PDB file of C-alpha atoms in Angstrom:
ATOM      1  CA  MET A   1     104.006 -58.006-126.864  1.00 86.00           C
ATOM      2  CA  ALA A   2     105.722 -54.947-125.250  1.00 90.00           C
ATOM      3  CA  SER A   3     106.797 -51.962-127.514  1.00 92.00           C
ATOM      4  CA  PHE A   4     108.667 -48.984-126.715  1.00 94.00           C
ATOM      5  CA  ASN A   5     109.211 -45.854-129.281  1.00 95.00           C
ATOM      6  CA  LYS A   6     111.149 -42.990-128.072  1.00 96.00           C
ATOM      7  CA  ILE A   7     113.789 -40.903-129.670  1.00 96.00           C
ATOM      8  CA  ILE A   8     116.233 -38.205-128.610  1.00 96.00           C
ATOM      9  CA  LEU A   9     117.518 -35.997-131.335  1.00 95.00           C
ATOM     10  CA  ILE A  10     120.281 -33.299-131.058  1.00 95.00           C
ATOM     11  CA  GLY A  11     120.460 -31.028-134.393  1.00 95.00           C
ATOM     12  CA  ASN A  12     120.544 -27.677-136.185  1.00 96.00           C
ATOM     13  CA  LEU A  13     117.438 -26.219-137.234  1.00 96.00           C
ATOM     14  CA  THR A  14     117.720 -26.196-141.206  1.00 97.00           C
ATOM     15  CA  ARG A  15     114.863 -23.411-141.418  1.00 96.00           C
ATOM     16  CA  ASP A  16     112.738 -21.200-139.138  1.00 97.00           C
ATOM     17  CA  PRO A  17     110.091 -23.235-137.370  1.00 96.00           C
ATOM     18  CA  GLU A  18     106.514 -23.196-138.908  1.00 97.00           C
ATOM     19  CA  LEU A  19     103.629 -22.238-136.533  1.00 97.00           C
ATOM     20  CA  ARG A  20      99.974 -23.056-137.788  1.00 96.00           C
ATOM     21  CA  TYR A  21      96.802 -23.631-135.786  1.00 96.00           C
ATOM     22  CA  LEU A  22      94.617 -26.452-135.691  1.00 95.00           C
ATOM     23  CA  PRO A  23      90.708 -26.013-136.262  1.00 94.00           C
ATOM     24  CA  SER A  24      90.815 -26.500-132.214  1.00 93.00           C
ATOM     25  CA  GLY A  25      92.925 -23.252-132.086  1.00 93.00           C
ATOM     26  CA  LYS A  26      95.876 -25.465-130.494  1.00 94.00           C
ATOM     27  CA  GLY A  27      99.179 -24.431-132.041  1.00 95.00           C
ATOM     28  CA  VAL A  28     101.225 -26.898-134.255  1.00 96.00           C
ATOM     29  CA  CYS A  29     105.087 -26.389-134.670  1.00 97.00           C
ATOM     30  CA  THR A  30     107.273 -28.156-137.359  1.00 96.00           C
ATOM     31  CA  LEU A  31     110.885 -27.809-137.029  1.00 96.00           C
ATOM     32  CA  ARG A  32     113.370 -29.366-139.415  1.00 97.00           C
ATOM     33  CA  LEU A  33     116.464 -30.620-137.990  1.00 96.00           C
ATOM     34  CA  ALA A  34     119.917 -31.322-139.167  1.00 96.00           C
ATOM     35  CA  ALA A  35     122.136 -34.018-137.102  1.00 95.00           C
ATOM     36  CA  SER A  36     125.374 -34.962-138.536  1.00 93.00           C
ATOM     37  CA  GLU A  37     127.491 -38.159-137.822  1.00 93.00           C
ATOM     38  CA  ARG A  38     131.069 -37.958-138.467  1.00 93.00           C
ATOM     39  CA  TYR A  39     133.453 -40.971-138.604  1.00 92.00           C
ATOM     40  CA  LYS A  40     136.201 -42.540-140.534  1.00 92.00           C
ATOM     41  CA  THR A  41     136.038 -44.993-143.416  1.00 91.00           C
ATOM     42  CA  SER A  42     137.877 -48.294-143.081  1.00 92.00           C
ATOM     43  CA  ALA A  43     140.588 -46.615-145.303  1.00 91.00           C
ATOM     44  CA  GLY A  44     140.747 -43.824-142.795  1.00 92.00           C
ATOM     45  CA  GLU A  45     139.086 -41.194-144.686  1.00 93.00           C
ATOM     46  CA  PRO A  46     136.810 -38.746-142.709  1.00 94.00           C
ATOM     47  CA  LYS A  47     133.263 -39.120-143.892  1.00 94.00           C
ATOM     48  CA  GLU A  48     129.935 -37.245-142.696  1.00 95.00           C
ATOM     49  CA  GLU A  49     126.449 -38.236-143.208  1.00 95.00           C
ATOM     50  CA  THR A  50     123.710 -35.759-142.172  1.00 95.00           C
ATOM     51  CA  LEU A  51     120.171 -36.965-141.422  1.00 94.00           C
ATOM     52  CA  PHE A  52     117.255 -34.375-141.972  1.00 96.00           C
ATOM     53  CA  ILE A  53     114.180 -35.191-139.931  1.00 96.00           C
ATOM     54  CA  ASP A  54     111.027 -32.963-139.130  1.00 96.00           C
ATOM     55  CA  ALA A  55     109.699 -32.605-135.222  1.00 97.00           C
ATOM     56  CA  VAL A  56     106.295 -31.664-134.380  1.00 96.00           C
ATOM     57  CA  ILE A  57     105.118 -29.671-131.236  1.00 96.00           C
ATOM     58  CA  PHE A  58     101.782 -29.352-130.339  1.00 95.00           C
ATOM     59  CA  GLY A  59     100.043 -26.642-127.722  1.00 93.00           C
ATOM     60  CA  LYS A  60     101.672 -23.771-126.098  1.00 92.00           C
ATOM     61  CA  GLN A  61     105.055 -25.173-126.314  1.00 91.00           C
ATOM     62  CA  ALA A  62     104.521 -24.886-130.257  1.00 94.00           C
ATOM     63  CA  GLU A  63     104.007 -21.057-129.789  1.00 94.00           C
ATOM     64  CA  THR A  64     107.537 -20.922-127.425  1.00 93.00           C
ATOM     65  CA  ALA A  65     109.083 -23.111-129.922  1.00 94.00           C
ATOM     66  CA  SER A  66     108.278 -20.566-132.764  1.00 95.00           C
ATOM     67  CA  THR A  67     108.988 -17.494-130.751  1.00 94.00           C
ATOM     68  CA  TYR A  68     112.494 -18.424-129.554  1.00 92.00           C
ATOM     69  CA  LEU A  69     114.276 -20.756-131.912  1.00 94.00           C
ATOM     70  CA  LYS A  70     115.448 -19.589-135.209  1.00 94.00           C
ATOM     71  CA  LYS A  71     117.608 -20.977-138.283  1.00 95.00           C
ATOM     72  CA  GLY A  72     120.985 -22.619-137.231  1.00 94.00           C
ATOM     73  CA  ARG A  73     120.274 -22.973-133.507  1.00 94.00           C
ATOM     74  CA  PRO A  74     121.064 -26.086-131.804  1.00 95.00           C
ATOM     75  CA  VAL A  75     118.012 -27.966-130.378  1.00 95.00           C
ATOM     76  CA  LEU A  76     117.463 -31.349-128.145  1.00 96.00           C
ATOM     77  CA  VAL A  77     114.168 -32.939-129.337  1.00 96.00           C
ATOM     78  CA  GLU A  78     112.543 -35.746-127.276  1.00 97.00           C
ATOM     79  CA  GLY A  79     109.480 -37.821-128.422  1.00 97.00           C
ATOM     80  CA  ARG A  80     108.331 -40.364-130.344  1.00 97.00           C
ATOM     81  CA  LEU A  81     108.569 -41.515-133.921  1.00 96.00           C
ATOM     82  CA  ARG A  82     105.614 -41.319-136.354  1.00 95.00           C
ATOM     83  CA  VAL A  83     105.428 -42.538-139.900  1.00 94.00           C
ATOM     84  CA  ARG A  84     102.593 -40.543-141.990  1.00 91.00           C
ATOM     85  CA  ASP A  85     101.451 -41.528-145.490  1.00 93.00           C
ATOM     86  CA  PHE A  86     100.181 -38.490-147.330  1.00 90.00           C
ATOM     87  CA  GLU A  87      99.295 -37.642-151.039  1.00 92.00           C
ATOM     88  CA  GLY A  88     101.729 -35.013-152.540  1.00 89.00           C
ATOM     89  CA  ARG A  89     101.006 -32.307-154.784  1.00 91.00           C
ATOM     90  CA  ASP A  90     101.441 -34.327-157.660  1.00 94.00           C
ATOM     91  CA  GLY A  91      99.004 -36.799-156.685  1.00 92.00           C
ATOM     92  CA  ALA A  92     101.809 -39.414-155.856  1.00 94.00           C
ATOM     93  CA  LYS A  93     101.538 -41.187-152.518  1.00 95.00           C
ATOM     94  CA  ARG A  94     104.373 -40.087-150.037  1.00 93.00           C
ATOM     95  CA  ARG A  95     105.680 -41.083-146.627  1.00 93.00           C
ATOM     96  CA  ALA A  96     106.947 -39.107-143.837  1.00 91.00           C
ATOM     97  CA  VAL A  97     109.053 -40.125-140.641  1.00 93.00           C
ATOM     98  CA  GLU A  98     108.770 -37.302-138.110  1.00 95.00           C
ATOM     99  CA  ILE A  99     109.313 -36.714-134.527  1.00 96.00           C
ATOM    100  CA  ILE A 100     106.047 -36.016-132.421  1.00 96.00           C
ATOM    101  CA  ALA A 101     107.857 -33.959-129.716  1.00 96.00           C
ATOM    102  CA  ASN A 102     106.868 -33.780-125.918  1.00 93.00           C
ATOM    103  CA  ARG A 103     110.076 -31.887-124.926  1.00 93.00           C
ATOM    104  CA  TRP A 104     112.503 -29.793-126.345  1.00 94.00           C
ATOM    105  CA  GLN A 105     115.548 -28.068-124.911  1.00 93.00           C
ATOM    106  CA  PHE A 106     117.857 -25.378-126.254  1.00 87.00           C
ATOM    107  CA  ILE A 107     121.204 -26.020-126.594  1.00 88.00           C
ATOM    108  CA  GLY A 108     124.604 -24.122-126.442  1.00 76.00           C
ATOM    109  CA  PRO A 109     125.057 -20.282-125.741  1.00 70.00           C
ATOM    110  CA  ARG A 110     121.963 -18.331-125.879  1.00 63.00           C
ATOM    111  CA  GLU A 111     121.599 -15.542-128.764  1.00 62.00           C
ATOM    112  CA  GLY A 112     123.805 -12.497-127.199  1.00 57.00           C
ATOM    113  CA  GLY A 113     126.418 -14.237-126.186  1.00 53.00           C
ATOM    114  CA  ALA A 114     125.286 -15.529-122.596  1.00 49.00           C
ATOM    115  CA  SER A 115     125.938 -19.030-121.397  1.00 46.00           C
ATOM    116  CA  GLY A 116     123.557 -21.787-120.328  1.00 46.00           C
ATOM    117  CA  GLY A 117     121.604 -24.203-122.436  1.00 50.00           C
ATOM    118  CA  GLY A 118     118.185 -22.931-121.385  1.00 50.00           C
ATOM    119  CA  VAL A 119     115.485 -24.423-119.390  1.00 46.00           C
ATOM    120  CA  PRO A 120     113.885 -27.591-121.032  1.00 49.00           C
ATOM    121  CA  ALA A 121     110.151 -27.074-122.477  1.00 52.00           C
ATOM    122  CA  GLU A 122     107.860 -29.890-121.742  1.00 49.00           C
ATOM    123  CA  VAL A 123     104.408 -30.174-123.574  1.00 45.00           C
ATOM    124  CA  PRO A 124     102.159 -31.264-120.541  1.00 43.00           C
ATOM    125  CA  PRO A 125     100.643 -34.158-120.380  1.00 40.00           C
ATOM    126  CA  ALA A 126      97.574 -35.487-122.018  1.00 36.00           C
ATOM    127  CA  GLY A 127      94.701 -33.752-120.375  1.00 35.00           C
ATOM    128  CA  GLY A 128      96.987 -30.854-119.557  1.00 36.00           C
ATOM    129  CA  GLY A 129      96.832 -29.006-122.823  1.00 37.00           C
ATOM    130  CA  ALA A 130      98.859 -31.182-125.056  1.00 39.00           C
ATOM    131  CA  GLU A 131      96.845 -32.625-128.345  1.00 40.00           C
ATOM    132  CA  PRO A 132      95.843 -36.445-127.669  1.00 37.00           C
ATOM    133  CA  VAL A 133      98.403 -39.017-128.831  1.00 37.00           C
ATOM    134  CA  ASP A 134      95.995 -40.708-131.296  1.00 37.00           C
ATOM    135  CA  GLU A 135      94.310 -37.641-132.982  1.00 40.00           C
ATOM    136  CA  PRO A 136      95.321 -37.765-136.691  1.00 41.00           C
ATOM    137  CA  MET A 137      97.488 -34.984-137.686  1.00 47.00           C
ATOM    138  CA  PRO A 138      96.572 -32.666-140.208  1.00 46.00           C
ATOM    139  CA  SER A 139      98.430 -32.808-143.923  1.00 43.00           C
ATOM    140  CA  PHE A 140     101.366 -30.037-143.760  1.00 42.00           C
ATOM    141  CA  GLU A 141     101.700 -29.978-147.395  1.00 40.00           C
ATOM    142  CA  GLU A 142     101.394 -26.238-148.586  1.00 36.00           C
ATOM    143  CA  GLU A 143      98.558 -25.352-150.527  1.00 35.00           C
ATOM    144  CA  ALA A 144      99.041 -24.357-154.351  1.00 31.00           C
TER     145      ALA A 144
END
């Protein structure tokens, strides 16, 4: 059976990127995005729903994202969805849905008022410095 897992999301960063390093020395950057949808209900009232989702970027592009992206900045993230099960600090089992990014791009004007959307930043294909797709992700829970 054929399958396809791809997502493109445009949203604003809800906090500054978090950069960490794997034991291998490769960078891992976590972004938290808020993507809103505005619509009218059947009664004609305006309504807004916001989706909050994490995106994970590996390698050199993780370091670049950490350097140039800041809270509030609009960004496009393209990649695949992954569901990760983990145990929370309280011992409860939890599930996280996140985007494993293979490409991200600045959206909107550059800081300082210059126009332009920026140059897309792409993670190189496997073997070119990116983390392998099937390597397990470390837990991103903060240590107490």
